[in-house]
mmCIF file of N, CA and C in Angstrom:
data_model
loop_
_atom_site.group_PDB
_atom_site.id
_atom_site.type_symbol
_atom_site.label_atom_id
_atom_site.label_comp_id
_atom_site.label_asym_id
_atom_site.label_seq_id
_atom_site.Cartn_x
_atom_site.Cartn_y
_atom_site.Cartn_z
ATOM 1 N N UNK A 1 23.196 0.311 18.406
ATOM 2 C CA UNK A 1 22.167 0.002 17.413
ATOM 3 C C UNK A 1 22.198 -1.469 17.053
ATOM 4 N N UNK A 2 21.080 -1.947 16.535
ATOM 5 C CA UNK A 2 21.009 -3.332 16.128
ATOM 6 C C UNK A 2 21.678 -3.571 14.794
ATOM 7 N N UNK A 3 21.855 -4.849 14.496
ATOM 8 C CA UNK A 3 22.508 -5.274 13.264
ATOM 9 C C UNK A 3 21.524 -6.044 12.392
ATOM 10 N N UNK A 4 21.740 -5.957 11.083
ATOM 11 C CA UNK A 4 20.892 -6.660 10.117
ATOM 12 C C UNK A 4 21.751 -7.473 9.165
ATOM 13 N N UNK A 5 21.246 -8.611 8.755
ATOM 14 C CA UNK A 5 21.976 -9.464 7.834
ATOM 15 C C UNK A 5 20.987 -10.033 6.821
ATOM 16 N N UNK A 6 21.043 -9.512 5.594
ATOM 17 C CA UNK A 6 20.143 -9.951 4.539
ATOM 18 C C UNK A 6 20.717 -11.148 3.782
ATOM 19 N N UNK A 7 19.834 -12.006 3.291
ATOM 20 C CA UNK A 7 20.250 -13.164 2.506
ATOM 21 C C UNK A 7 19.109 -13.604 1.595
ATOM 22 N N UNK A 8 19.431 -14.526 0.710
ATOM 23 C CA UNK A 8 18.409 -15.109 -0.149
ATOM 24 C C UNK A 8 18.412 -14.628 -1.587
ATOM 25 N N UNK A 9 19.239 -13.646 -1.890
ATOM 26 C CA UNK A 9 19.298 -13.145 -3.260
ATOM 27 C C UNK A 9 20.072 -14.084 -4.164
ATOM 28 N N UNK A 10 20.171 -13.713 -5.433
ATOM 29 C CA UNK A 10 20.920 -14.528 -6.379
ATOM 30 C C UNK A 10 20.581 -14.165 -7.803
ATOM 31 N N UNK A 11 21.092 -14.977 -8.718
ATOM 32 C CA UNK A 11 20.807 -14.810 -10.144
ATOM 33 C C UNK A 11 19.662 -15.746 -10.506
ATOM 34 N N UNK A 12 18.565 -15.182 -10.974
ATOM 35 C CA UNK A 12 17.391 -15.978 -11.295
ATOM 36 C C UNK A 12 16.874 -15.613 -12.682
ATOM 37 N N UNK A 13 16.080 -16.499 -13.241
ATOM 38 C CA UNK A 13 15.477 -16.243 -14.541
ATOM 39 C C UNK A 13 14.161 -15.488 -14.381
ATOM 40 N N UNK A 14 13.824 -14.712 -15.382
ATOM 41 C CA UNK A 14 12.546 -14.007 -15.379
ATOM 42 C C UNK A 14 11.406 -14.997 -15.161
ATOM 43 N N UNK A 15 10.452 -14.598 -14.346
ATOM 44 C CA UNK A 15 9.325 -15.448 -14.034
ATOM 45 C C UNK A 15 9.498 -16.252 -12.753
ATOM 46 N N UNK A 16 10.728 -16.255 -12.217
ATOM 47 C CA UNK A 16 11.013 -17.019 -10.995
ATOM 48 C C UNK A 16 10.545 -16.274 -9.751
ATOM 49 N N UNK A 17 10.664 -16.967 -8.618
ATOM 50 C CA UNK A 17 10.332 -16.388 -7.317
ATOM 51 C C UNK A 17 11.523 -16.512 -6.383
ATOM 52 N N UNK A 18 11.605 -15.609 -5.434
ATOM 53 C CA UNK A 18 12.640 -15.646 -4.406
ATOM 54 C C UNK A 18 12.034 -15.224 -3.083
ATOM 55 N N UNK A 19 12.608 -15.735 -2.000
ATOM 56 C CA UNK A 19 12.264 -15.228 -0.684
ATOM 57 C C UNK A 19 13.535 -14.705 -0.032
ATOM 58 N N UNK A 20 13.527 -13.409 0.249
ATOM 59 C CA UNK A 20 14.654 -12.773 0.900
ATOM 60 C C UNK A 20 14.430 -12.769 2.412
ATOM 61 N N UNK A 21 15.527 -12.894 3.158
ATOM 62 C CA UNK A 21 15.468 -12.881 4.612
ATOM 63 C C UNK A 21 16.320 -11.753 5.160
ATOM 64 N N UNK A 22 15.901 -11.231 6.297
ATOM 65 C CA UNK A 22 16.651 -10.182 6.989
ATOM 66 C C UNK A 22 16.663 -10.535 8.464
ATOM 67 N N UNK A 23 17.784 -11.090 8.919
ATOM 68 C CA UNK A 23 17.918 -11.498 10.304
ATOM 69 C C UNK A 23 18.447 -10.329 11.131
ATOM 70 N N UNK A 24 17.750 -10.010 12.205
ATOM 71 C CA UNK A 24 18.131 -8.887 13.059
ATOM 72 C C UNK A 24 18.745 -9.389 14.361
ATOM 73 N N UNK A 25 19.619 -8.580 14.920
ATOM 74 C CA UNK A 25 20.212 -8.877 16.221
ATOM 75 C C UNK A 25 20.439 -7.566 16.957
ATOM 76 N N UNK A 26 20.438 -7.655 18.259
ATOM 77 C CA UNK A 26 20.698 -6.485 19.076
ATOM 78 C C UNK A 26 19.456 -5.680 19.414
ATOM 79 N N UNK A 27 18.439 -5.788 18.600
ATOM 80 C CA UNK A 27 17.153 -5.155 18.839
ATOM 81 C C UNK A 27 16.065 -6.050 18.276
ATOM 82 N N UNK A 28 14.861 -5.892 18.773
ATOM 83 C CA UNK A 28 13.732 -6.699 18.302
ATOM 84 C C UNK A 28 12.987 -5.961 17.201
ATOM 85 N N UNK A 29 12.786 -6.652 16.068
ATOM 86 C CA UNK A 29 12.049 -6.021 14.976
ATOM 87 C C UNK A 29 10.603 -5.758 15.376
ATOM 88 N N UNK A 30 10.105 -6.485 16.358
ATOM 89 C CA UNK A 30 8.720 -6.297 16.790
ATOM 90 C C UNK A 30 8.518 -4.967 17.515
ATOM 91 N N UNK A 31 9.604 -4.263 17.795
ATOM 92 C CA UNK A 31 9.508 -2.945 18.435
ATOM 93 C C UNK A 31 9.431 -1.809 17.424
ATOM 94 N N UNK A 32 9.544 -2.156 16.122
ATOM 95 C CA UNK A 32 9.638 -1.124 15.095
ATOM 96 C C UNK A 32 8.741 -1.434 13.906
ATOM 97 N N UNK A 33 8.395 -0.388 13.183
ATOM 98 C CA UNK A 33 7.839 -0.561 11.843
ATOM 99 C C UNK A 33 9.018 -0.843 10.923
ATOM 100 N N UNK A 34 8.970 -1.974 10.240
ATOM 101 C CA UNK A 34 10.099 -2.423 9.428
ATOM 102 C C UNK A 34 9.791 -2.278 7.944
ATOM 103 N N UNK A 35 10.844 -2.267 7.133
ATOM 104 C CA UNK A 35 10.654 -2.078 5.697
ATOM 105 C C UNK A 35 11.761 -2.757 4.902
ATOM 106 N N UNK A 36 11.438 -3.079 3.667
ATOM 107 C CA UNK A 36 12.415 -3.523 2.679
ATOM 108 C C UNK A 36 12.647 -2.371 1.709
ATOM 109 N N UNK A 37 13.912 -2.234 1.321
ATOM 110 C CA UNK A 37 14.317 -1.214 0.374
ATOM 111 C C UNK A 37 15.094 -1.892 -0.764
ATOM 112 N N UNK A 38 15.199 -1.211 -1.889
ATOM 113 C CA UNK A 38 16.053 -1.710 -2.959
ATOM 114 C C UNK A 38 16.697 -0.543 -3.691
ATOM 115 N N UNK A 39 17.860 -0.831 -4.233
ATOM 116 C CA UNK A 39 18.570 0.168 -5.022
ATOM 117 C C UNK A 39 19.024 -0.482 -6.309
ATOM 118 N N UNK A 40 18.438 -0.045 -7.399
ATOM 119 C CA UNK A 40 18.802 -0.548 -8.715
ATOM 120 C C UNK A 40 20.011 0.225 -9.236
ATOM 121 N N UNK A 41 20.735 -0.351 -10.174
ATOM 122 C CA UNK A 41 21.916 0.330 -10.730
ATOM 123 C C UNK A 41 21.569 1.716 -11.267
ATOM 124 N N UNK A 42 22.314 2.716 -10.828
ATOM 125 C CA UNK A 42 22.115 4.070 -11.311
ATOM 126 C C UNK A 42 20.930 4.790 -10.697
ATOM 127 N N UNK A 43 20.280 4.173 -9.736
ATOM 128 C CA UNK A 43 19.113 4.795 -9.120
ATOM 129 C C UNK A 43 19.307 4.945 -7.619
ATOM 130 N N UNK A 44 18.469 5.759 -6.998
ATOM 131 C CA UNK A 44 18.530 5.922 -5.559
ATOM 132 C C UNK A 44 17.770 4.793 -4.867
ATOM 133 N N UNK A 45 18.103 4.590 -3.627
ATOM 134 C CA UNK A 45 17.386 3.581 -2.829
ATOM 135 C C UNK A 45 15.926 3.979 -2.694
ATOM 136 N N UNK A 46 15.050 2.986 -2.811
ATOM 137 C CA UNK A 46 13.624 3.231 -2.672
ATOM 138 C C UNK A 46 13.013 2.192 -1.744
ATOM 139 N N UNK A 47 11.973 2.586 -1.060
ATOM 140 C CA UNK A 47 11.251 1.644 -0.208
ATOM 141 C C UNK A 47 10.305 0.832 -1.087
ATOM 142 N N UNK A 48 10.200 -0.458 -0.823
ATOM 143 C CA UNK A 48 9.289 -1.294 -1.605
ATOM 144 C C UNK A 48 8.130 -1.826 -0.775
ATOM 145 N N UNK A 49 8.341 -2.038 0.510
ATOM 146 C CA UNK A 49 7.273 -2.569 1.340
ATOM 147 C C UNK A 49 7.579 -2.274 2.804
ATOM 148 N N UNK A 50 6.527 -2.104 3.592
ATOM 149 C CA UNK A 50 6.702 -1.883 5.027
ATOM 150 C C UNK A 50 5.639 -2.647 5.786
ATOM 151 N N UNK A 51 5.969 -2.948 7.035
ATOM 152 C CA UNK A 51 5.057 -3.673 7.899
ATOM 153 C C UNK A 51 5.146 -3.066 9.286
ATOM 154 N N UNK A 52 4.011 -2.860 9.912
ATOM 155 C CA UNK A 52 4.004 -2.246 11.238
ATOM 156 C C UNK A 52 4.542 -3.205 12.285
ATOM 157 N N UNK A 53 4.872 -2.681 13.454
ATOM 158 C CA UNK A 53 5.458 -3.485 14.520
ATOM 159 C C UNK A 53 4.553 -4.646 14.923
ATOM 160 N N UNK A 54 3.242 -4.457 14.807
ATOM 161 C CA UNK A 54 2.277 -5.495 15.170
ATOM 162 C C UNK A 54 2.005 -6.458 14.014
ATOM 163 N N UNK A 55 2.467 -6.079 12.827
ATOM 164 C CA UNK A 55 2.167 -6.891 11.654
ATOM 165 C C UNK A 55 0.802 -6.608 11.063
ATOM 166 N N UNK A 56 0.064 -5.703 11.673
ATOM 167 C CA UNK A 56 -1.303 -5.463 11.249
ATOM 168 C C UNK A 56 -1.474 -4.477 10.128
ATOM 169 N N UNK A 57 -0.434 -3.734 9.814
ATOM 170 C CA UNK A 57 -0.525 -2.718 8.763
ATOM 171 C C UNK A 57 0.621 -2.918 7.787
ATOM 172 N N UNK A 58 0.279 -3.272 6.558
ATOM 173 C CA UNK A 58 1.271 -3.543 5.521
ATOM 174 C C UNK A 58 1.033 -2.599 4.354
ATOM 175 N N UNK A 59 2.104 -2.050 3.837
ATOM 176 C CA UNK A 59 2.013 -1.147 2.696
ATOM 177 C C UNK A 59 3.053 -1.507 1.646
ATOM 178 N N UNK A 60 2.678 -1.349 0.390
ATOM 179 C CA UNK A 60 3.584 -1.572 -0.729
ATOM 180 C C UNK A 60 3.708 -0.280 -1.518
ATOM 181 N N UNK A 61 4.876 -0.105 -2.115
ATOM 182 C CA UNK A 61 5.193 1.180 -2.724
ATOM 183 C C UNK A 61 4.358 1.478 -3.961
ATOM 184 N N UNK A 62 4.140 0.507 -4.798
ATOM 185 C CA UNK A 62 3.407 0.739 -6.034
ATOM 186 C C UNK A 62 2.429 -0.393 -6.280
ATOM 187 N N UNK A 63 1.562 -0.180 -7.247
ATOM 188 C CA UNK A 63 0.559 -1.193 -7.574
ATOM 189 C C UNK A 63 1.228 -2.496 -8.000
ATOM 190 N N UNK A 64 2.256 -2.382 -8.847
ATOM 191 C CA UNK A 64 2.909 -3.589 -9.350
ATOM 192 C C UNK A 64 3.619 -4.332 -8.233
ATOM 193 N N UNK A 65 4.266 -3.584 -7.337
ATOM 194 C CA UNK A 65 4.941 -4.217 -6.217
ATOM 195 C C UNK A 65 3.927 -4.932 -5.343
ATOM 196 N N UNK A 66 2.797 -4.320 -5.114
ATOM 197 C CA UNK A 66 1.775 -4.900 -4.240
ATOM 198 C C UNK A 66 1.347 -6.269 -4.725
ATOM 199 N N UNK A 67 1.312 -6.497 -6.002
ATOM 200 C CA UNK A 67 0.805 -7.760 -6.524
ATOM 201 C C UNK A 67 1.900 -8.789 -6.765
ATOM 202 N N UNK A 68 3.149 -8.392 -6.541
ATOM 203 C CA UNK A 68 4.260 -9.324 -6.711
ATOM 204 C C UNK A 68 4.983 -9.612 -5.416
ATOM 205 N N UNK A 69 4.974 -8.645 -4.492
ATOM 206 C CA UNK A 69 5.779 -8.739 -3.288
ATOM 207 C C UNK A 69 4.898 -9.049 -2.079
ATOM 208 N N UNK A 70 5.451 -9.822 -1.157
ATOM 209 C CA UNK A 70 4.777 -10.090 0.112
ATOM 210 C C UNK A 70 5.790 -9.927 1.237
ATOM 211 N N UNK A 71 5.506 -9.004 2.137
ATOM 212 C CA UNK A 71 6.378 -8.786 3.298
ATOM 213 C C UNK A 71 5.766 -9.472 4.507
ATOM 214 N N UNK A 72 6.600 -10.190 5.239
ATOM 215 C CA UNK A 72 6.154 -10.866 6.460
ATOM 216 C C UNK A 72 7.256 -10.761 7.512
ATOM 217 N N UNK A 73 6.907 -11.088 8.737
ATOM 218 C CA UNK A 73 7.891 -11.063 9.820
ATOM 219 C C UNK A 73 7.640 -12.228 10.748
ATOM 220 N N UNK A 74 8.733 -12.768 11.295
ATOM 221 C CA UNK A 74 8.675 -13.848 12.273
ATOM 222 C C UNK A 74 9.355 -13.316 13.532
ATOM 223 N N UNK A 75 8.556 -12.896 14.495
ATOM 224 C CA UNK A 75 9.126 -12.292 15.700
ATOM 225 C C UNK A 75 9.956 -13.297 16.507
ATOM 226 N N UNK A 76 9.552 -14.546 16.500
ATOM 227 C CA UNK A 76 10.290 -15.567 17.247
ATOM 228 C C UNK A 76 11.707 -15.712 16.709
ATOM 229 N N UNK A 77 11.864 -15.539 15.392
ATOM 230 C CA UNK A 77 13.183 -15.631 14.763
ATOM 231 C C UNK A 77 13.823 -14.260 14.582
ATOM 232 N N UNK A 78 13.098 -13.214 14.963
ATOM 233 C CA UNK A 78 13.576 -11.846 14.789
ATOM 234 C C UNK A 78 14.031 -11.606 13.346
ATOM 235 N N UNK A 79 13.197 -12.047 12.423
ATOM 236 C CA UNK A 79 13.554 -12.024 10.999
ATOM 237 C C UNK A 79 12.412 -11.466 10.167
ATOM 238 N N UNK A 80 12.794 -10.643 9.202
ATOM 239 C CA UNK A 80 11.870 -10.054 8.237
ATOM 240 C C UNK A 80 12.054 -10.754 6.906
ATOM 241 N N UNK A 81 10.965 -10.953 6.161
ATOM 242 C CA UNK A 81 11.030 -11.643 4.878
ATOM 243 C C UNK A 81 10.399 -10.812 3.775
ATOM 244 N N UNK A 82 10.839 -11.073 2.549
ATOM 245 C CA UNK A 82 10.218 -10.477 1.370
ATOM 246 C C UNK A 82 10.140 -11.545 0.296
ATOM 247 N N UNK A 83 8.938 -11.927 -0.079
ATOM 248 C CA UNK A 83 8.732 -12.884 -1.166
ATOM 249 C C UNK A 83 8.457 -12.094 -2.435
ATOM 250 N N UNK A 84 9.172 -12.430 -3.499
ATOM 251 C CA UNK A 84 8.988 -11.762 -4.781
ATOM 252 C C UNK A 84 8.586 -12.809 -5.815
ATOM 253 N N UNK A 85 7.455 -12.637 -6.428
ATOM 254 C CA UNK A 85 6.953 -13.558 -7.449
ATOM 255 C C UNK A 85 7.059 -12.939 -8.841
ATOM 256 N N UNK A 86 7.024 -13.795 -9.851
ATOM 257 C CA UNK A 86 6.991 -13.348 -11.254
ATOM 258 C C UNK A 86 8.037 -12.267 -11.529
ATOM 259 N N UNK A 87 9.260 -12.575 -11.197
ATOM 260 C CA UNK A 87 10.318 -11.571 -11.273
ATOM 261 C C UNK A 87 10.615 -11.188 -12.715
ATOM 262 N N UNK A 88 10.975 -9.909 -12.902
ATOM 263 C CA UNK A 88 11.416 -9.430 -14.206
ATOM 264 C C UNK A 88 12.643 -8.541 -14.021
ATOM 265 N N UNK A 89 13.188 -8.052 -15.124
ATOM 266 C CA UNK A 89 14.460 -7.346 -15.061
ATOM 267 C C UNK A 89 14.379 -6.103 -14.181
ATOM 268 N N UNK A 90 13.189 -5.524 -14.029
ATOM 269 C CA UNK A 90 13.045 -4.333 -13.197
ATOM 270 C C UNK A 90 13.251 -4.634 -11.711
ATOM 271 N N UNK A 91 13.239 -5.912 -11.352
ATOM 272 C CA UNK A 91 13.470 -6.302 -9.952
ATOM 273 C C UNK A 91 14.957 -6.438 -9.635
ATOM 274 N N UNK A 92 15.805 -6.318 -10.643
ATOM 275 C CA UNK A 92 17.245 -6.398 -10.406
ATOM 276 C C UNK A 92 17.686 -5.221 -9.552
ATOM 277 N N UNK A 93 18.251 -5.513 -8.387
ATOM 278 C CA UNK A 93 18.640 -4.469 -7.443
ATOM 279 C C UNK A 93 19.335 -5.104 -6.250
ATOM 280 N N UNK A 94 19.930 -4.242 -5.433
ATOM 281 C CA UNK A 94 20.412 -4.658 -4.117
ATOM 282 C C UNK A 94 19.262 -4.431 -3.142
ATOM 283 N N UNK A 95 18.883 -5.481 -2.427
ATOM 284 C CA UNK A 95 17.774 -5.392 -1.493
ATOM 285 C C UNK A 95 18.324 -5.352 -0.066
ATOM 286 N N UNK A 96 17.752 -4.478 0.754
ATOM 287 C CA UNK A 96 18.156 -4.388 2.144
ATOM 288 C C UNK A 96 16.943 -4.039 2.994
ATOM 289 N N UNK A 97 17.083 -4.209 4.281
ATOM 290 C CA UNK A 97 15.973 -3.924 5.182
ATOM 291 C C UNK A 97 16.447 -2.983 6.278
ATOM 292 N N UNK A 98 15.497 -2.363 6.929
ATOM 293 C CA UNK A 98 15.749 -1.520 8.085
ATOM 294 C C UNK A 98 14.390 -1.105 8.642
ATOM 295 N N UNK A 99 14.394 -0.274 9.633
ATOM 296 C CA UNK A 99 13.136 0.272 10.103
ATOM 297 C C UNK A 99 12.612 1.269 9.072
ATOM 298 N N UNK A 100 11.381 1.660 9.210
ATOM 299 C CA UNK A 100 10.885 2.803 8.454
ATOM 300 C C UNK A 100 11.628 4.043 8.950
ATOM 301 N N UNK A 101 11.797 5.001 8.062
ATOM 302 C CA UNK A 101 12.487 6.238 8.436
ATOM 303 C C UNK A 101 11.588 7.043 9.366
ATOM 304 N N UNK A 102 12.082 7.321 10.570
ATOM 305 C CA UNK A 102 11.243 7.956 11.584
ATOM 306 C C UNK A 102 12.094 8.858 12.457
ATOM 307 N N UNK A 103 11.587 10.060 12.735
ATOM 308 C CA UNK A 103 12.323 11.019 13.576
ATOM 309 C C UNK A 103 13.749 11.229 13.073
ATOM 310 N N UNK A 104 13.901 11.231 11.759
ATOM 311 C CA UNK A 104 15.189 11.548 11.170
ATOM 312 C C UNK A 104 16.220 10.446 11.218
ATOM 313 N N UNK A 105 15.794 9.215 11.455
ATOM 314 C CA UNK A 105 16.786 8.154 11.515
ATOM 315 C C UNK A 105 16.192 6.782 11.222
ATOM 316 N N UNK A 106 17.106 5.856 10.953
ATOM 317 C CA UNK A 106 16.806 4.432 10.918
ATOM 318 C C UNK A 106 17.366 3.851 12.209
ATOM 319 N N UNK A 107 16.790 2.776 12.692
ATOM 320 C CA UNK A 107 17.120 2.317 14.034
ATOM 321 C C UNK A 107 18.016 1.088 14.081
ATOM 322 N N UNK A 108 18.442 0.604 12.920
ATOM 323 C CA UNK A 108 19.441 -0.457 12.837
ATOM 324 C C UNK A 108 20.588 0.048 11.962
ATOM 325 N N UNK A 109 21.749 -0.481 12.179
ATOM 326 C CA UNK A 109 22.835 -0.278 11.227
ATOM 327 C C UNK A 109 22.475 -0.996 9.935
ATOM 328 N N UNK A 110 22.811 -0.396 8.807
ATOM 329 C CA UNK A 110 22.507 -1.049 7.535
ATOM 330 C C UNK A 110 23.349 -2.309 7.369
ATOM 331 N N UNK A 111 22.709 -3.370 6.913
ATOM 332 C CA UNK A 111 23.415 -4.603 6.626
ATOM 333 C C UNK A 111 24.056 -4.544 5.247
ATOM 334 N N UNK A 112 24.661 -5.645 4.826
ATOM 335 C CA UNK A 112 25.339 -5.675 3.530
ATOM 336 C C UNK A 112 24.391 -5.704 2.348
ATOM 337 N N UNK A 113 23.131 -6.074 2.608
ATOM 338 C CA UNK A 113 22.176 -6.218 1.521
ATOM 339 C C UNK A 113 22.344 -7.559 0.823
ATOM 340 N N UNK A 114 21.386 -7.875 -0.035
ATOM 341 C CA UNK A 114 21.476 -9.097 -0.830
ATOM 342 C C UNK A 114 21.138 -8.750 -2.277
ATOM 343 N N UNK A 115 22.013 -9.141 -3.194
ATOM 344 C CA UNK A 115 21.867 -8.781 -4.603
ATOM 345 C C UNK A 115 20.906 -9.734 -5.302
ATOM 346 N N UNK A 116 19.973 -9.162 -6.006
ATOM 347 C CA UNK A 116 19.046 -9.928 -6.842
ATOM 348 C C UNK A 116 19.262 -9.507 -8.293
ATOM 349 N N UNK A 117 19.542 -10.474 -9.146
ATOM 350 C CA UNK A 117 19.731 -10.208 -10.573
ATOM 351 C C UNK A 117 18.802 -11.115 -11.364
ATOM 352 N N UNK A 118 17.981 -10.517 -12.191
ATOM 353 C CA UNK A 118 17.006 -11.266 -12.980
ATOM 354 C C UNK A 118 17.457 -11.275 -14.438
ATOM 355 N N UNK A 119 17.635 -12.472 -14.965
ATOM 356 C CA UNK A 119 18.041 -12.617 -16.366
ATOM 357 C C UNK A 119 16.835 -12.998 -17.223
ATOM 358 N N UNK A 120 16.859 -12.554 -18.459
ATOM 359 C CA UNK A 120 15.731 -12.857 -19.358
ATOM 360 C C UNK A 120 15.960 -14.150 -20.107
#
């Protein structure tokens, strides 16, 4: 299976923006529908955004996420990105990426994730 390495998180103030990166190796992200997930303290992991293998179909989990988050991919760099604008405390979570869940599995090993903490 392929490997993932997320980066770009940190401690930020409310209202700030961040761009998270997910560098893949061992497999090409362009062969899969990819997604960003997050897990907030005390909650289960949830999907926040997905992008099709061609980049032509993008979906966001909720209305609020749709207007704050932007998912993109750079096939040449084999890297997935997530831009988060106007951050608030509800965005505090561990963010990670992988393929969309399909046929009972994810197609990359889970990476370490990148922690995002939003302070007021």
